[in-house]
Tab-separated table of N, CA and C and ligand atoms in Angstrom:
chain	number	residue	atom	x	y	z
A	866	UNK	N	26.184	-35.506	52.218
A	866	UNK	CA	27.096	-34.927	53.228
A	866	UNK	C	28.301	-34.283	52.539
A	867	UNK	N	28.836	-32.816	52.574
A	867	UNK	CA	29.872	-32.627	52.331
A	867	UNK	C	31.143	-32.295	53.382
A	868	UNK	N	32.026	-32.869	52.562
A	868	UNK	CA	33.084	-32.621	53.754
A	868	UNK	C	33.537	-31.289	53.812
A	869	UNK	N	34.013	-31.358	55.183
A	869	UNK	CA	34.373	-29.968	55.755
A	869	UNK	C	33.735	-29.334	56.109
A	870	UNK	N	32.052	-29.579	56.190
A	870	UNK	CA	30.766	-28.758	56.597
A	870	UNK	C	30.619	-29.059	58.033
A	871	UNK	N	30.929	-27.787	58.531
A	871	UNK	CA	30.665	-27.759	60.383
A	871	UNK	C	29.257	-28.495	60.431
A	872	UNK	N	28.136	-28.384	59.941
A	872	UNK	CA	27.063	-28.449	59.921
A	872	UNK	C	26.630	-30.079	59.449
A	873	UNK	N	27.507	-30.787	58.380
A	873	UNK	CA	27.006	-32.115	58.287
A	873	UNK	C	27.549	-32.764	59.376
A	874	UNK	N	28.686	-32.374	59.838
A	874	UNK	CA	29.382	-32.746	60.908
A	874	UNK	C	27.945	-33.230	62.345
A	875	UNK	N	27.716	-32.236	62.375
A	875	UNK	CA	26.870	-32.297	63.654
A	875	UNK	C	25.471	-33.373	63.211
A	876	UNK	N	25.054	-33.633	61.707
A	876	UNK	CA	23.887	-34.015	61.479
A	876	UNK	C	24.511	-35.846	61.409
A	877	UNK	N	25.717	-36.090	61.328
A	877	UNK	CA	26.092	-37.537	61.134
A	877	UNK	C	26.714	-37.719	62.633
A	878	UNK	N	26.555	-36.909	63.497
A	878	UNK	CA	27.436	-37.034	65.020
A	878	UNK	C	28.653	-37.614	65.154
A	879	UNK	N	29.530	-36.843	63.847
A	879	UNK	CA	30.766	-36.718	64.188
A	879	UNK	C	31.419	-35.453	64.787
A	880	UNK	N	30.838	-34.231	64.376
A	880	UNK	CA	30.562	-32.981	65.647
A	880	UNK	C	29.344	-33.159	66.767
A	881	UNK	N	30.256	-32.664	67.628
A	881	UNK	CA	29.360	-32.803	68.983
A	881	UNK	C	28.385	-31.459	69.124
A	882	UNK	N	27.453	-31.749	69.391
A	882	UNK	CA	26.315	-30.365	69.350
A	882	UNK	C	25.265	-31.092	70.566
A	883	UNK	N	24.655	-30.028	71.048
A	883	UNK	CA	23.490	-30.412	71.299
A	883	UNK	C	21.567	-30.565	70.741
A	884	UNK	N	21.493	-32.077	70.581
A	884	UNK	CA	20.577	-32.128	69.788
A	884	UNK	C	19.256	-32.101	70.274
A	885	UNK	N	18.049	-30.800	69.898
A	885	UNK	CA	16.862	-30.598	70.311
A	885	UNK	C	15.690	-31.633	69.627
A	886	UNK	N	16.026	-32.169	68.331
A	886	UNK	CA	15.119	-32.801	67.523
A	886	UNK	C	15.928	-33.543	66.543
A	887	UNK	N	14.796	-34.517	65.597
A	887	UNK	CA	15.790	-35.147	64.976
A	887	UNK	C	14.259	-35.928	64.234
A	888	UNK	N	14.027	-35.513	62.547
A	888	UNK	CA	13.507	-36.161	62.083
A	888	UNK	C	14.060	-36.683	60.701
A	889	UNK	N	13.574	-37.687	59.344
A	889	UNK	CA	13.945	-38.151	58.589
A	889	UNK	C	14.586	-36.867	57.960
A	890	UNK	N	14.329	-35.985	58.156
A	890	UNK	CA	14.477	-34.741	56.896
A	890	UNK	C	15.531	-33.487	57.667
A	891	UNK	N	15.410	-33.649	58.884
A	891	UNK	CA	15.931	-32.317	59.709
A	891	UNK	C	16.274	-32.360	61.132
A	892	UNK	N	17.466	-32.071	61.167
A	892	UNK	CA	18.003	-32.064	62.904
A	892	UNK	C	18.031	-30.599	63.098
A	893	UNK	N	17.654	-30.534	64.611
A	893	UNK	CA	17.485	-28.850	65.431
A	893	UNK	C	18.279	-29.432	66.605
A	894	UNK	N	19.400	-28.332	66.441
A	894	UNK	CA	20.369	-28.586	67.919
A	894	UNK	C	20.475	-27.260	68.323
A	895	UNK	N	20.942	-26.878	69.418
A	895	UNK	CA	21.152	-25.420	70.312
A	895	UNK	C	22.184	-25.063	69.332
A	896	UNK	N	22.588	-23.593	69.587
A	896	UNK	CA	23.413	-22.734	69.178
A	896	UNK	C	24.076	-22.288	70.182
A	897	UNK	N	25.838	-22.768	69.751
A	897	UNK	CA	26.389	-22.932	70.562
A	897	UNK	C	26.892	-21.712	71.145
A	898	UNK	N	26.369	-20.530	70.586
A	898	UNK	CA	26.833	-18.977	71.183
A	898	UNK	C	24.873	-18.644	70.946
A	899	UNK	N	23.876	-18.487	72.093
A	899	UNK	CA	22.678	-17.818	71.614
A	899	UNK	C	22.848	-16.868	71.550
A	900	UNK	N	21.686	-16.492	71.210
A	900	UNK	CA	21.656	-15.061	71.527
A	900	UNK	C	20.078	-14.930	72.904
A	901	UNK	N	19.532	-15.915	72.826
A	901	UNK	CA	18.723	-16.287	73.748
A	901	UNK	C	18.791	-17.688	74.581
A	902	UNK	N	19.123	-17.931	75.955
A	902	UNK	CA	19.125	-19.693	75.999
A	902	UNK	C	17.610	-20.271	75.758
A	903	UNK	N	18.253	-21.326	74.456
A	903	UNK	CA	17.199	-22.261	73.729
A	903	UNK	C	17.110	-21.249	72.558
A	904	UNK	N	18.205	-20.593	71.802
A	904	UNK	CA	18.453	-20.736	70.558
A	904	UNK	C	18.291	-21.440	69.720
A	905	UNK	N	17.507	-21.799	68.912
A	905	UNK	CA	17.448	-23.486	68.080
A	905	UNK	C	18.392	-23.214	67.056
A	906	UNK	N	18.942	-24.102	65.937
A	906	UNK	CA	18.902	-24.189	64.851
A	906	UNK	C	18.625	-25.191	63.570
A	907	UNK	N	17.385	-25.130	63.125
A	907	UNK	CA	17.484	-26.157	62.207
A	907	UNK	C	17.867	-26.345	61.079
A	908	UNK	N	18.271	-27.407	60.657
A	908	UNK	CA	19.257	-27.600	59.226
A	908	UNK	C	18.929	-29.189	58.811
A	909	UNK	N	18.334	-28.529	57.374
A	909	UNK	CA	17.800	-30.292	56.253
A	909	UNK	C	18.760	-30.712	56.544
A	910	UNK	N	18.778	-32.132	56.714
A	910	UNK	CA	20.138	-33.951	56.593
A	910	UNK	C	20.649	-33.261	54.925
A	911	UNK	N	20.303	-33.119	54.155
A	911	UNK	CA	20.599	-32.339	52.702
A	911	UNK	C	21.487	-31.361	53.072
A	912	UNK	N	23.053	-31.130	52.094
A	912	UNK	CA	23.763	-30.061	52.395
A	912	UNK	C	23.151	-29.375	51.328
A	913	UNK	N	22.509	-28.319	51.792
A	913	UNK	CA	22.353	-27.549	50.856
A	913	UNK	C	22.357	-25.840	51.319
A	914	UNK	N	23.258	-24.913	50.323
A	914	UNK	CA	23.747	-23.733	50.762
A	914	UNK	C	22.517	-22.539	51.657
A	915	UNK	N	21.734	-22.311	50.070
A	915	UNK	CA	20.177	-21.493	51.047
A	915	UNK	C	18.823	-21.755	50.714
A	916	UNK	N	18.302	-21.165	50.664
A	916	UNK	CA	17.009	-21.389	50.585
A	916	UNK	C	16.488	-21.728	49.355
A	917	UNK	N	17.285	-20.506	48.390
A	917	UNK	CA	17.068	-21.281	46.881
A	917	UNK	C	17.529	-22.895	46.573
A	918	UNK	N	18.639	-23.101	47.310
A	918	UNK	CA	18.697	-24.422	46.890
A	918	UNK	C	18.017	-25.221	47.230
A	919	UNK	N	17.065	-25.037	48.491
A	919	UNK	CA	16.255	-25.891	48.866
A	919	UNK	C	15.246	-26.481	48.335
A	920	UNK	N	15.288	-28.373	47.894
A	920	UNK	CA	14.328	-28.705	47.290
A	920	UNK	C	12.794	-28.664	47.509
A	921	UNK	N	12.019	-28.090	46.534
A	921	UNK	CA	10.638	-27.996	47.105
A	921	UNK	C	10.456	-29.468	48.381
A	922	UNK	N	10.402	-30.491	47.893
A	922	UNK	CA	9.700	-31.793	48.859
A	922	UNK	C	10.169	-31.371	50.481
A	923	UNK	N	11.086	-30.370	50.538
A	923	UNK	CA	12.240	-30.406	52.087
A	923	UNK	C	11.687	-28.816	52.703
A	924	UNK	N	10.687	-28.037	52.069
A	924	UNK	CA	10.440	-26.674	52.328
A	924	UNK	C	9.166	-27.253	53.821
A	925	UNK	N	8.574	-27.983	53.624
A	925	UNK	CA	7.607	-28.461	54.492
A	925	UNK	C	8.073	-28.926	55.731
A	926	UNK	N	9.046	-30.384	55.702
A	926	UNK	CA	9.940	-30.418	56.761
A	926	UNK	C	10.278	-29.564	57.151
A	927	UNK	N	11.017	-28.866	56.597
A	927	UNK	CA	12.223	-27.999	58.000
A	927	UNK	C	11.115	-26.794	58.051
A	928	UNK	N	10.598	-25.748	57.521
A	928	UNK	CA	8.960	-25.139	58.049
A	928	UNK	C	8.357	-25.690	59.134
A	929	UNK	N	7.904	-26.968	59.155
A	929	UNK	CA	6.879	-27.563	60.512
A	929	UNK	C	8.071	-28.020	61.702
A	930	UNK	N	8.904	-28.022	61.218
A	930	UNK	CA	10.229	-28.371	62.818
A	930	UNK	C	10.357	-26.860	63.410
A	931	UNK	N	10.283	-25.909	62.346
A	931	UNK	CA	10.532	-24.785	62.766
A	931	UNK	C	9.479	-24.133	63.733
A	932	UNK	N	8.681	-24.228	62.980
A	932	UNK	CA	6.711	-24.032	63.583
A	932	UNK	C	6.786	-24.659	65.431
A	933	UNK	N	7.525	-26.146	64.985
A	933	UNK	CA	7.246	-27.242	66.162
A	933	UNK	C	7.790	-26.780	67.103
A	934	UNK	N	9.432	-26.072	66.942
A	934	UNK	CA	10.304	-25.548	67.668
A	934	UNK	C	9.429	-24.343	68.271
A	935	UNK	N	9.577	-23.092	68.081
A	935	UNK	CA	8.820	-22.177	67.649
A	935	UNK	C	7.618	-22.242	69.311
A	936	UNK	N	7.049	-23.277	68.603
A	936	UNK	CA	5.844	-23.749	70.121
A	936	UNK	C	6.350	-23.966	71.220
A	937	UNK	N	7.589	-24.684	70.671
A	937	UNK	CA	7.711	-25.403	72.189
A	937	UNK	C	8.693	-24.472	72.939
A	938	UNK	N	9.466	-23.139	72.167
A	938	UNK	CA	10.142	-22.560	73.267
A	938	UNK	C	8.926	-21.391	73.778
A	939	UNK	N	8.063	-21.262	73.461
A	939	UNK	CA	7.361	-20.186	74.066
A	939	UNK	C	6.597	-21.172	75.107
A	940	UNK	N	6.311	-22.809	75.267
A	940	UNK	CA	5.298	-23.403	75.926
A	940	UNK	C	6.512	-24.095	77.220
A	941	UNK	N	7.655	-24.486	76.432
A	941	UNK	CA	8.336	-25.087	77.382
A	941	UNK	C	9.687	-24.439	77.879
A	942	UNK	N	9.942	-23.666	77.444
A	942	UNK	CA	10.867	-22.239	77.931
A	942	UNK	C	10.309	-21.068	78.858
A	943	UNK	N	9.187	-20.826	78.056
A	943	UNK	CA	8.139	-19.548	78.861
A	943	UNK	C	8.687	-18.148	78.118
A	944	UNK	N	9.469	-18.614	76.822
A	944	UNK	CA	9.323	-17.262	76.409
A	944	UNK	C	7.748	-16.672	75.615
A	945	UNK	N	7.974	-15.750	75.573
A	945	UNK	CA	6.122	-14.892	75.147
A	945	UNK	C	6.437	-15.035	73.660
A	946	UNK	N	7.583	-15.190	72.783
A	946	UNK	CA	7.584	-15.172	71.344
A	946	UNK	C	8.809	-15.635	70.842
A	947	UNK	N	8.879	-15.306	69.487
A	947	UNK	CA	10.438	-15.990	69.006
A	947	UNK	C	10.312	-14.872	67.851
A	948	UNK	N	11.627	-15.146	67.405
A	948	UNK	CA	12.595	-14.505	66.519
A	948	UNK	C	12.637	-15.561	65.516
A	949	UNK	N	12.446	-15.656	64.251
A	949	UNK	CA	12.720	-16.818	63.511
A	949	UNK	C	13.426	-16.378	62.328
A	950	UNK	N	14.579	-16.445	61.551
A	950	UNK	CA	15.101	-16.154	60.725
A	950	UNK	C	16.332	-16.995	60.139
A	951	UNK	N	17.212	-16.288	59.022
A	951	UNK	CA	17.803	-17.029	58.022
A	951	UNK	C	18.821	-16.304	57.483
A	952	UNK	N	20.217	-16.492	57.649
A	952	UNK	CA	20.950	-15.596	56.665
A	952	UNK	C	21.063	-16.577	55.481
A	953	UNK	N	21.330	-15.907	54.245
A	953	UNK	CA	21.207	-16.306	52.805
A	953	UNK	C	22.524	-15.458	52.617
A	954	UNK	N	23.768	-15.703	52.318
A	954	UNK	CA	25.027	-15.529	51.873
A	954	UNK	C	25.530	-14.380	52.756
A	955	UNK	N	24.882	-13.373	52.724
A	955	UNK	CA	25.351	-12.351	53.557
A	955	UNK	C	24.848	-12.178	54.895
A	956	UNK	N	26.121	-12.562	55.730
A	956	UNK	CA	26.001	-12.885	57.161
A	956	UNK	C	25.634	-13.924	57.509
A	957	UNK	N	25.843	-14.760	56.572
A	957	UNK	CA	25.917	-16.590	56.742
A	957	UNK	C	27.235	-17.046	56.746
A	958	UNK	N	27.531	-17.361	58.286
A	958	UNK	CA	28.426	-17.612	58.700
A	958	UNK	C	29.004	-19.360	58.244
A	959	UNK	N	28.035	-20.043	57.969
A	959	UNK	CA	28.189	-21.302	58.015
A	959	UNK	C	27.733	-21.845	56.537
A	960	UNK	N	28.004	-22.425	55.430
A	960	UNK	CA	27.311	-22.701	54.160
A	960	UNK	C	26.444	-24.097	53.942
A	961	UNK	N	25.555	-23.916	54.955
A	961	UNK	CA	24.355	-25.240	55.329
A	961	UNK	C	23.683	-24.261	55.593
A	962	UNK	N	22.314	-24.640	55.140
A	962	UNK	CA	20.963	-23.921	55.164
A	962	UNK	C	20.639	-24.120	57.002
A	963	UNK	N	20.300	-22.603	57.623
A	963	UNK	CA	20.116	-23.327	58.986
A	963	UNK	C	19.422	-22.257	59.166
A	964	UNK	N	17.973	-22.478	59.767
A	964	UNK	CA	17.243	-21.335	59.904
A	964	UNK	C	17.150	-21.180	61.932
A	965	UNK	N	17.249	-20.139	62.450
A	965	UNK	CA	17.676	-19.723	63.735
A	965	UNK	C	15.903	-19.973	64.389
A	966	UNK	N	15.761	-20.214	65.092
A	966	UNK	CA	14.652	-19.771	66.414
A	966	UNK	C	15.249	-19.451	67.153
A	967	UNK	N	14.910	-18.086	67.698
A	967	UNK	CA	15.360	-17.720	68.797
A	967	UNK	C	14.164	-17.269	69.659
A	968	UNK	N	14.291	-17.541	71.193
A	968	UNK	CA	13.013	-16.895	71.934
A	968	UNK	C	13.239	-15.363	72.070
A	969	UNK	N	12.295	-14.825	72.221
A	969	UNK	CA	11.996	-13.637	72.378
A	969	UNK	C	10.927	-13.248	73.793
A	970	UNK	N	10.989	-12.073	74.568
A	970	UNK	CA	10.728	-11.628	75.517
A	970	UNK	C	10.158	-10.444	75.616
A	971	UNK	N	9.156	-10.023	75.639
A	971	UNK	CA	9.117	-8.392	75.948
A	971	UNK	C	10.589	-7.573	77.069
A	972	UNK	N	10.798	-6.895	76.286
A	972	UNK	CA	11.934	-6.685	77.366
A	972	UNK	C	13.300	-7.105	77.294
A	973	UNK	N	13.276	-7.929	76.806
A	973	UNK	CA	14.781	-9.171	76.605
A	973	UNK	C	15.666	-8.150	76.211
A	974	UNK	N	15.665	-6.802	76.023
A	974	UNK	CA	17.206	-6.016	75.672
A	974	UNK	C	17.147	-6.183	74.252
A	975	UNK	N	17.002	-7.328	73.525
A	975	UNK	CA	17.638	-7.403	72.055
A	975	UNK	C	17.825	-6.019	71.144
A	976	UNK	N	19.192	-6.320	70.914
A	976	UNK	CA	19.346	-4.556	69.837
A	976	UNK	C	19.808	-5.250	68.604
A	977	UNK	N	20.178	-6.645	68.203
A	977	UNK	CA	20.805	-6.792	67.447
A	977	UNK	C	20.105	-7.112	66.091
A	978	UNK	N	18.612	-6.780	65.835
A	978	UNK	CA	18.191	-7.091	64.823
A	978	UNK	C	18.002	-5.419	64.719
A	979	UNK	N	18.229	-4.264	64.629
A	979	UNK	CA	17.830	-3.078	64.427
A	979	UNK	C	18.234	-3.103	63.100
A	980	UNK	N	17.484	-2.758	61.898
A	980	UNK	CA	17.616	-2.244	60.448
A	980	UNK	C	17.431	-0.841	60.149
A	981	UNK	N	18.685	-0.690	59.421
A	981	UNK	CA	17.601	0.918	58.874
A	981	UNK	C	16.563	1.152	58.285
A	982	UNK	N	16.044	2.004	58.253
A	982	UNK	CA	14.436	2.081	57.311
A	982	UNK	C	14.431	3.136	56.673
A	983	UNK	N	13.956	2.832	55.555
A	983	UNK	CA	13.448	3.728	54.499
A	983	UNK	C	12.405	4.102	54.014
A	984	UNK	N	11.891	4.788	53.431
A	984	UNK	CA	10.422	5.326	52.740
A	984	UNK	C	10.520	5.177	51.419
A	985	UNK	N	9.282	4.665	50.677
A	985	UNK	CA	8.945	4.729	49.520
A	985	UNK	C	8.497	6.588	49.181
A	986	UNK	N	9.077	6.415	47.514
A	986	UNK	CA	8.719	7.890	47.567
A	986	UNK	C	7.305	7.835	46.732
A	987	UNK	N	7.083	8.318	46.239
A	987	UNK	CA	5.155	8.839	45.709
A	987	UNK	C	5.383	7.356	44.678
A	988	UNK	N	4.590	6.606	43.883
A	988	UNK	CA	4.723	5.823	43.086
A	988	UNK	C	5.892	4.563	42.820
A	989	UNK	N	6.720	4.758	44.296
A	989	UNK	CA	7.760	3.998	43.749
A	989	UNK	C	7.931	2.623	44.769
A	990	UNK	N	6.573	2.328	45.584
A	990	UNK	CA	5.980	1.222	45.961
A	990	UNK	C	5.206	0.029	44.916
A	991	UNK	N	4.613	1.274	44.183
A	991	UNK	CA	4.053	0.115	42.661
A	991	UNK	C	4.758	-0.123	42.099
A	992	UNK	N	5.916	0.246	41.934
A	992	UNK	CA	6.986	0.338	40.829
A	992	UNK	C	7.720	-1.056	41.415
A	993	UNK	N	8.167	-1.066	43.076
A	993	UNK	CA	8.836	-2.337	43.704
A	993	UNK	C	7.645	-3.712	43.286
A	994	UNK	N	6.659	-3.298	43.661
A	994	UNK	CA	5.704	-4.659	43.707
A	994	UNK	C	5.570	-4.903	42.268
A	995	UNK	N	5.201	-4.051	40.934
A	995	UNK	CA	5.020	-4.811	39.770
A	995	UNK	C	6.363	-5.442	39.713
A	996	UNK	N	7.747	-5.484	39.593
A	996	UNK	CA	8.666	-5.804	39.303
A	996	UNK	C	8.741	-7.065	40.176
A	997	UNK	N	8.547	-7.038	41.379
A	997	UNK	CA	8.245	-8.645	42.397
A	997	UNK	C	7.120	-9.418	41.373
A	998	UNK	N	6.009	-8.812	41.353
A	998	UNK	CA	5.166	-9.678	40.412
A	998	UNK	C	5.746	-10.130	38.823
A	999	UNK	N	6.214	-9.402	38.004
A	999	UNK	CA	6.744	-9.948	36.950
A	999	UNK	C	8.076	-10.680	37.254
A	1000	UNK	N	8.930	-10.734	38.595
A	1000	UNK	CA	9.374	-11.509	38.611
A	1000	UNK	C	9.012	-13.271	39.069
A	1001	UNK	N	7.936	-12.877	39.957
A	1001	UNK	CA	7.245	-13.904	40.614
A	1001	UNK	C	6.837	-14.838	39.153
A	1002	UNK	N	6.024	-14.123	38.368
A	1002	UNK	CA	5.472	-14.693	37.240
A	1002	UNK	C	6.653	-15.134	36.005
A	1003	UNK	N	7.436	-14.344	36.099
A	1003	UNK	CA	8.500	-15.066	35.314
A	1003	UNK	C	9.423	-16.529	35.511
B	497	LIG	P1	24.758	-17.525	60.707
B	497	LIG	O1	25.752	-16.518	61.163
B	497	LIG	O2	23.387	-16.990	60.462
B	497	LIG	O3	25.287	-18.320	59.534
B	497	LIG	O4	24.566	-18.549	61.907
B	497	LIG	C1	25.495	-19.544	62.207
B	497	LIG	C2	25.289	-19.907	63.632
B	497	LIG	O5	25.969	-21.118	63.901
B	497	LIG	C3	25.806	-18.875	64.644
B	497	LIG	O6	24.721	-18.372	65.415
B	497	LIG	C4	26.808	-19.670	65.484
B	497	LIG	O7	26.764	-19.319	66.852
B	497	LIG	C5	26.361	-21.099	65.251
B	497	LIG	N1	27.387	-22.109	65.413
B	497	LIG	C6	28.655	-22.058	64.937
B	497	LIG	N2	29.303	-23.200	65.266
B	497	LIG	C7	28.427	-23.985	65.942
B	497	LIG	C8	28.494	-25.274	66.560
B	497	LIG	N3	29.615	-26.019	66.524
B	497	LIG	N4	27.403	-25.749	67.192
B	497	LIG	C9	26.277	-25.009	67.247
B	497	LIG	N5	26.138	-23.797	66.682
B	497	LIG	C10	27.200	-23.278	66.045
């Protein structure tokens, strides 16, 4: 637990949140601004910043809560899908690993995930992927 973390706060219930789940490895409570109602967010009992820090043994936990979540707002919400994602330093508001479910809707309005897009130019798709692979392999 570190102090001053909004986020351990809520996992030792000395911040008040609302809690959706709760296993040895990972609590999922609402988000207290959604962007959909039944926003999840889950976050390892482990303070740990992102994803890199995340210890392999804890990638499985918080994955299958996410998965679990995931089901149950499209089965017990009635949304048709979800949104599942992660900020990693930029636009991580909070420095506890907390990955978002959000439901999703055909229709639901959402504008706020719009990215710009770009094109690869002639050869410079192989050029991105060998460099992922020699980094992968490195
Ligand atoms: P991010 O901006 O990706 O780091 O996400 C942090 C999320 O934490 C935001 O969606 C906030 O709405 C949410 N949040 C901030 N404070 C609380 C809180 N006390 N309880 C629940 N969610 C919170």
């Amino acid at each position: 637990m570190e102090k001053d973390c909004l986020f351990c706060g809520i996992i030792a219930g000395t911040t008040p949140a609302t809690i959706v789940l709760e296993t040895d490895d990972v609590v999922g409570f609402l988000d207290v601004r959604p962007v959909f109602k039944g926003h999840t967010l889950l976050v390892p009992r482990e303070h740990v910043v992102t994803l890199s820090d995340l210890p392999e043994p804890l990638i499985v936990p918080l994955f299958s809560t996410a998965q679990r979540v995931a089901d149950a707002i499209t089965s017990g919400l009635g949304a048709q899908g979800t949104f599942v994602a992660m900020n990693n330093v930029v636009s991580q508001s909070v420095a506890h690993l907390h990955v978002h479910v959000v439901p999703r809707t055909k229709g639901d309005g959402l504008r706020g995930f719009f990215w710009p897009r770009t094109k690869y130019a002639d050869g410079e798709a192989e050029e991105y992927a060998a460099k992922l692979r020699a980094a992968l392999d490195g």
